[in-house]
Tab-separated table of C-alpha atoms in Angstrom:
chain	number	residue	atom	x	y	z
A	406	UNK	CA	101.849	70.120	88.613
A	407	UNK	CA	104.488	69.350	91.210
A	408	UNK	CA	106.111	65.940	90.904
A	409	UNK	CA	105.765	63.578	93.898
A	410	UNK	CA	109.502	63.873	94.593
A	411	UNK	CA	109.394	67.659	94.293
A	412	UNK	CA	106.401	67.876	96.638
A	413	UNK	CA	107.787	65.415	99.209
A	414	UNK	CA	111.202	67.100	99.365
A	415	UNK	CA	109.689	70.545	99.764
A	416	UNK	CA	107.157	69.417	102.371
A	417	UNK	CA	109.803	67.702	104.498
A	418	UNK	CA	111.986	70.823	104.506
A	419	UNK	CA	108.998	73.101	105.187
A	420	UNK	CA	107.821	71.043	108.168
A	421	UNK	CA	111.238	71.006	109.827
A	422	UNK	CA	111.685	74.734	109.252
A	423	UNK	CA	108.222	75.485	110.652
A	424	UNK	CA	108.907	73.399	113.771
A	425	UNK	CA	112.251	75.103	114.406
A	426	UNK	CA	111.807	77.383	117.470
A	427	UNK	CA	111.063	80.958	116.450
A	428	UNK	CA	108.984	83.986	117.495
A	429	UNK	CA	105.801	82.768	115.801
A	430	UNK	CA	105.556	79.248	117.145
A	431	UNK	CA	106.795	80.241	120.621
A	432	UNK	CA	104.099	82.948	120.721
A	433	UNK	CA	101.501	80.358	119.720
A	434	UNK	CA	102.641	78.117	122.559
A	435	UNK	CA	102.743	80.967	125.077
A	436	UNK	CA	99.254	82.165	124.196
A	437	UNK	CA	97.916	78.624	124.312
A	438	UNK	CA	99.421	78.019	127.749
A	439	UNK	CA	98.450	81.361	129.275
A	440	UNK	CA	95.097	82.104	127.628
A	441	UNK	CA	93.786	78.859	126.217
A	442	UNK	CA	93.800	76.846	123.037
A	443	UNK	CA	91.477	79.130	121.076
A	444	UNK	CA	93.811	82.132	121.301
A	445	UNK	CA	96.907	80.093	120.507
A	446	UNK	CA	95.256	78.473	117.496
A	447	UNK	CA	93.849	81.807	116.257
A	448	UNK	CA	97.223	83.561	116.350
A	449	UNK	CA	98.927	80.583	114.697
A	450	UNK	CA	96.407	80.421	111.855
A	451	UNK	CA	96.840	84.158	111.271
A	452	UNK	CA	100.622	83.757	111.026
A	453	UNK	CA	100.246	80.823	108.648
A	454	UNK	CA	97.811	82.589	106.298
A	455	UNK	CA	100.148	85.584	106.201
A	456	UNK	CA	102.422	83.340	104.121
A	457	UNK	CA	100.010	83.725	101.202
A	458	UNK	CA	101.077	87.356	100.875
A	459	UNK	CA	104.711	86.294	100.608
A	460	UNK	CA	103.748	83.653	98.067
A	461	UNK	CA	102.198	86.324	95.843
A	462	UNK	CA	105.304	88.506	96.175
A	463	UNK	CA	107.543	85.531	95.387
A	464	UNK	CA	105.518	84.671	92.264
A	465	UNK	CA	105.690	88.288	91.073
A	466	UNK	CA	109.402	88.559	91.832
A	467	UNK	CA	110.368	85.288	90.177
A	468	UNK	CA	108.180	86.061	87.159
A	469	UNK	CA	109.708	89.511	86.717
A	470	UNK	CA	113.263	88.205	86.939
A	471	UNK	CA	112.660	85.391	84.472
A	472	UNK	CA	111.073	87.845	82.058
A	473	UNK	CA	113.907	90.354	82.495
A	474	UNK	CA	116.848	88.006	82.274
A	475	UNK	CA	117.722	84.376	83.003
A	476	UNK	CA	120.999	85.701	84.403
A	477	UNK	CA	119.088	87.839	86.901
A	478	UNK	CA	117.115	84.786	88.025
A	479	UNK	CA	120.372	82.890	88.465
A	480	UNK	CA	121.729	85.785	90.528
A	481	UNK	CA	118.623	85.615	92.741
A	482	UNK	CA	119.162	81.901	93.299
A	483	UNK	CA	122.824	82.407	94.232
A	484	UNK	CA	121.950	85.287	96.577
A	485	UNK	CA	119.165	83.215	98.063
A	486	UNK	CA	121.512	80.286	98.565
A	487	UNK	CA	124.002	82.465	100.429
A	488	UNK	CA	121.183	83.853	102.582
A	489	UNK	CA	119.991	80.348	103.493
A	490	UNK	CA	123.544	79.304	104.367
A	491	UNK	CA	123.864	82.344	106.637
A	492	UNK	CA	120.542	81.522	108.326
A	493	UNK	CA	121.672	77.931	108.788
A	494	UNK	CA	124.968	78.964	110.344
A	495	UNK	CA	123.183	81.298	112.763
A	496	UNK	CA	120.793	78.503	113.772
A	497	UNK	CA	123.626	76.001	114.323
A	498	UNK	CA	125.534	78.538	116.436
A	499	UNK	CA	122.503	79.120	118.644
A	500	UNK	CA	123.210	77.910	122.181
A	501	UNK	CA	119.953	78.872	123.841
A	502	UNK	CA	117.131	76.365	124.087
A	503	UNK	CA	113.552	77.401	123.424
A	504	UNK	CA	111.765	78.641	126.547
A	505	UNK	CA	108.019	79.088	126.728
A	506	UNK	CA	106.647	81.555	129.250
A	507	UNK	CA	103.424	83.366	129.886
A	508	UNK	CA	102.116	85.456	127.013
A	509	UNK	CA	102.685	89.170	127.372
A	510	UNK	CA	100.932	92.158	125.865
A	511	UNK	CA	97.903	91.364	123.790
A	512	UNK	CA	97.179	88.112	125.593
A	513	UNK	CA	93.725	89.376	126.693
A	514	UNK	CA	92.639	90.082	123.120
A	515	UNK	CA	89.887	88.001	121.547
A	516	UNK	CA	90.793	85.087	119.242
A	517	UNK	CA	89.535	87.138	116.278
A	518	UNK	CA	91.823	90.045	117.081
A	519	UNK	CA	94.767	87.709	117.622
A	520	UNK	CA	94.107	86.067	114.251
A	521	UNK	CA	94.276	89.465	112.540
A	522	UNK	CA	97.352	90.394	114.567
A	523	UNK	CA	99.184	87.251	113.467
A	524	UNK	CA	98.056	87.720	109.861
A	525	UNK	CA	99.239	91.335	109.648
A	526	UNK	CA	102.478	90.759	111.564
A	527	UNK	CA	103.550	87.936	109.269
A	528	UNK	CA	102.325	89.588	106.066
A	529	UNK	CA	104.481	92.699	106.526
A	530	UNK	CA	107.572	91.004	107.953
A	531	UNK	CA	110.440	91.761	105.503
A	532	UNK	CA	112.491	88.836	106.826
A	533	UNK	CA	109.751	86.405	105.795
A	534	UNK	CA	109.551	88.038	102.343
A	535	UNK	CA	113.290	87.507	101.892
A	536	UNK	CA	113.021	83.931	103.135
A	537	UNK	CA	110.290	83.072	100.627
A	538	UNK	CA	112.245	84.656	97.765
A	539	UNK	CA	115.229	82.520	98.793
A	540	UNK	CA	113.444	79.290	99.661
A	541	UNK	CA	110.741	78.733	97.042
A	542	UNK	CA	112.718	79.189	93.774
A	543	UNK	CA	115.114	76.346	94.500
A	544	UNK	CA	112.255	73.846	94.364
A	545	UNK	CA	111.086	75.151	90.995
A	546	UNK	CA	112.016	72.691	88.231
A	547	UNK	CA	112.326	74.521	84.931
A	548	UNK	CA	111.735	71.390	82.886
A	549	UNK	CA	108.285	70.955	84.448
A	550	UNK	CA	106.885	74.111	82.866
A	551	UNK	CA	105.292	77.252	84.299
A	552	UNK	CA	107.548	78.542	87.098
A	553	UNK	CA	104.812	80.865	88.368
A	554	UNK	CA	102.413	77.974	88.920
A	555	UNK	CA	105.100	75.915	90.664
A	556	UNK	CA	106.029	78.824	92.934
A	557	UNK	CA	102.372	79.407	93.817
A	558	UNK	CA	101.808	75.696	94.513
A	559	UNK	CA	104.871	75.580	96.759
A	560	UNK	CA	103.761	78.691	98.641
A	561	UNK	CA	100.263	77.299	99.209
A	562	UNK	CA	101.785	74.013	100.383
A	563	UNK	CA	103.953	75.895	102.871
A	564	UNK	CA	100.919	77.856	104.097
A	565	UNK	CA	98.766	74.756	104.584
A	566	UNK	CA	101.397	72.812	106.492
A	567	UNK	CA	102.131	75.862	108.651
A	568	UNK	CA	98.411	76.259	109.422
A	569	UNK	CA	98.165	72.591	110.416
A	570	UNK	CA	101.305	72.629	112.576
A	571	UNK	CA	100.532	75.968	114.234
A	572	UNK	CA	96.992	74.764	114.916
A	573	UNK	CA	98.359	71.618	116.551
A	574	UNK	CA	100.861	73.690	118.554
A	575	UNK	CA	98.006	75.823	119.847
A	576	UNK	CA	95.827	72.826	120.651
A	577	UNK	CA	98.559	70.871	122.459
A	578	UNK	CA	100.308	73.999	123.770
A	579	UNK	CA	100.221	72.988	127.435
A	580	UNK	CA	101.939	69.634	126.993
A	581	UNK	CA	104.409	70.897	124.356
A	582	UNK	CA	105.315	73.980	126.392
A	583	UNK	CA	105.976	71.920	129.506
A	584	UNK	CA	108.135	69.499	127.524
A	585	UNK	CA	110.232	72.316	126.039
A	586	UNK	CA	110.692	73.922	129.440
A	587	UNK	CA	111.723	70.580	130.972
A	588	UNK	CA	114.062	69.838	128.067
A	589	UNK	CA	115.858	73.094	127.185
A	590	UNK	CA	118.245	71.307	124.824
A	591	UNK	CA	115.322	70.217	122.622
A	592	UNK	CA	114.999	73.668	121.096
A	593	UNK	CA	118.740	73.852	120.525
A	594	UNK	CA	118.771	70.547	118.634
A	595	UNK	CA	115.754	71.578	116.576
A	596	UNK	CA	117.702	74.712	115.652
A	597	UNK	CA	120.702	72.626	114.637
A	598	UNK	CA	118.637	70.303	112.477
A	599	UNK	CA	116.953	73.265	110.803
A	600	UNK	CA	120.345	74.960	110.387
A	601	UNK	CA	121.788	71.923	108.642
A	602	UNK	CA	118.776	71.882	106.323
A	603	UNK	CA	119.211	75.583	105.532
A	604	UNK	CA	122.889	75.099	104.684
A	605	UNK	CA	122.182	72.045	102.555
A	606	UNK	CA	119.425	73.830	100.671
A	607	UNK	CA	121.595	76.902	100.209
A	608	UNK	CA	124.455	74.880	98.749
A	609	UNK	CA	122.063	73.028	96.495
A	610	UNK	CA	120.616	76.304	95.291
A	611	UNK	CA	124.044	77.756	94.474
A	612	UNK	CA	125.338	74.747	92.529
A	613	UNK	CA	122.077	74.047	90.671
A	614	UNK	CA	121.786	75.206	87.079
């Protein structure tokens, strides 16, 4: 089981990272604005459920490294920490605010097809695989027992909160999209907050034992 502190800390970081402007949530907003709530919600839910594939890969990867060598697992955590710091620095340096426009190719597809499209696109994205391998292990507490179970629970938590937030983005896409377009600095500040979180998590991961 995850401790309340472990769960709360992970959930807070996951929510802020999910809300940080990126291709997935901006596509959800664009589809919702241009083609209606159903299509925006469908694509967002597909993207969110694609995280389950990365959770499985993270569980397998962490399990294999722990079985092979504790030193190898430590190396993964250090590498993951450096990767998160790099992602954070890139986000902080970002000077462009999020802009939501009309959805492009694929906007006329049915909600079912867009759900599958989001699911497949996220499931095979190597950047998301690397992110999960970097992000999930640092919230695993060795003293609490089975690391595989903790990693799986964290991955499912990330998936569920992403599904909820992407669903809400799709449902309220019109109002949210207009607000972002009226306030271009909002996306930039969301990036900076997320960047600071990435750097903090990366440093924590590197210094943790």
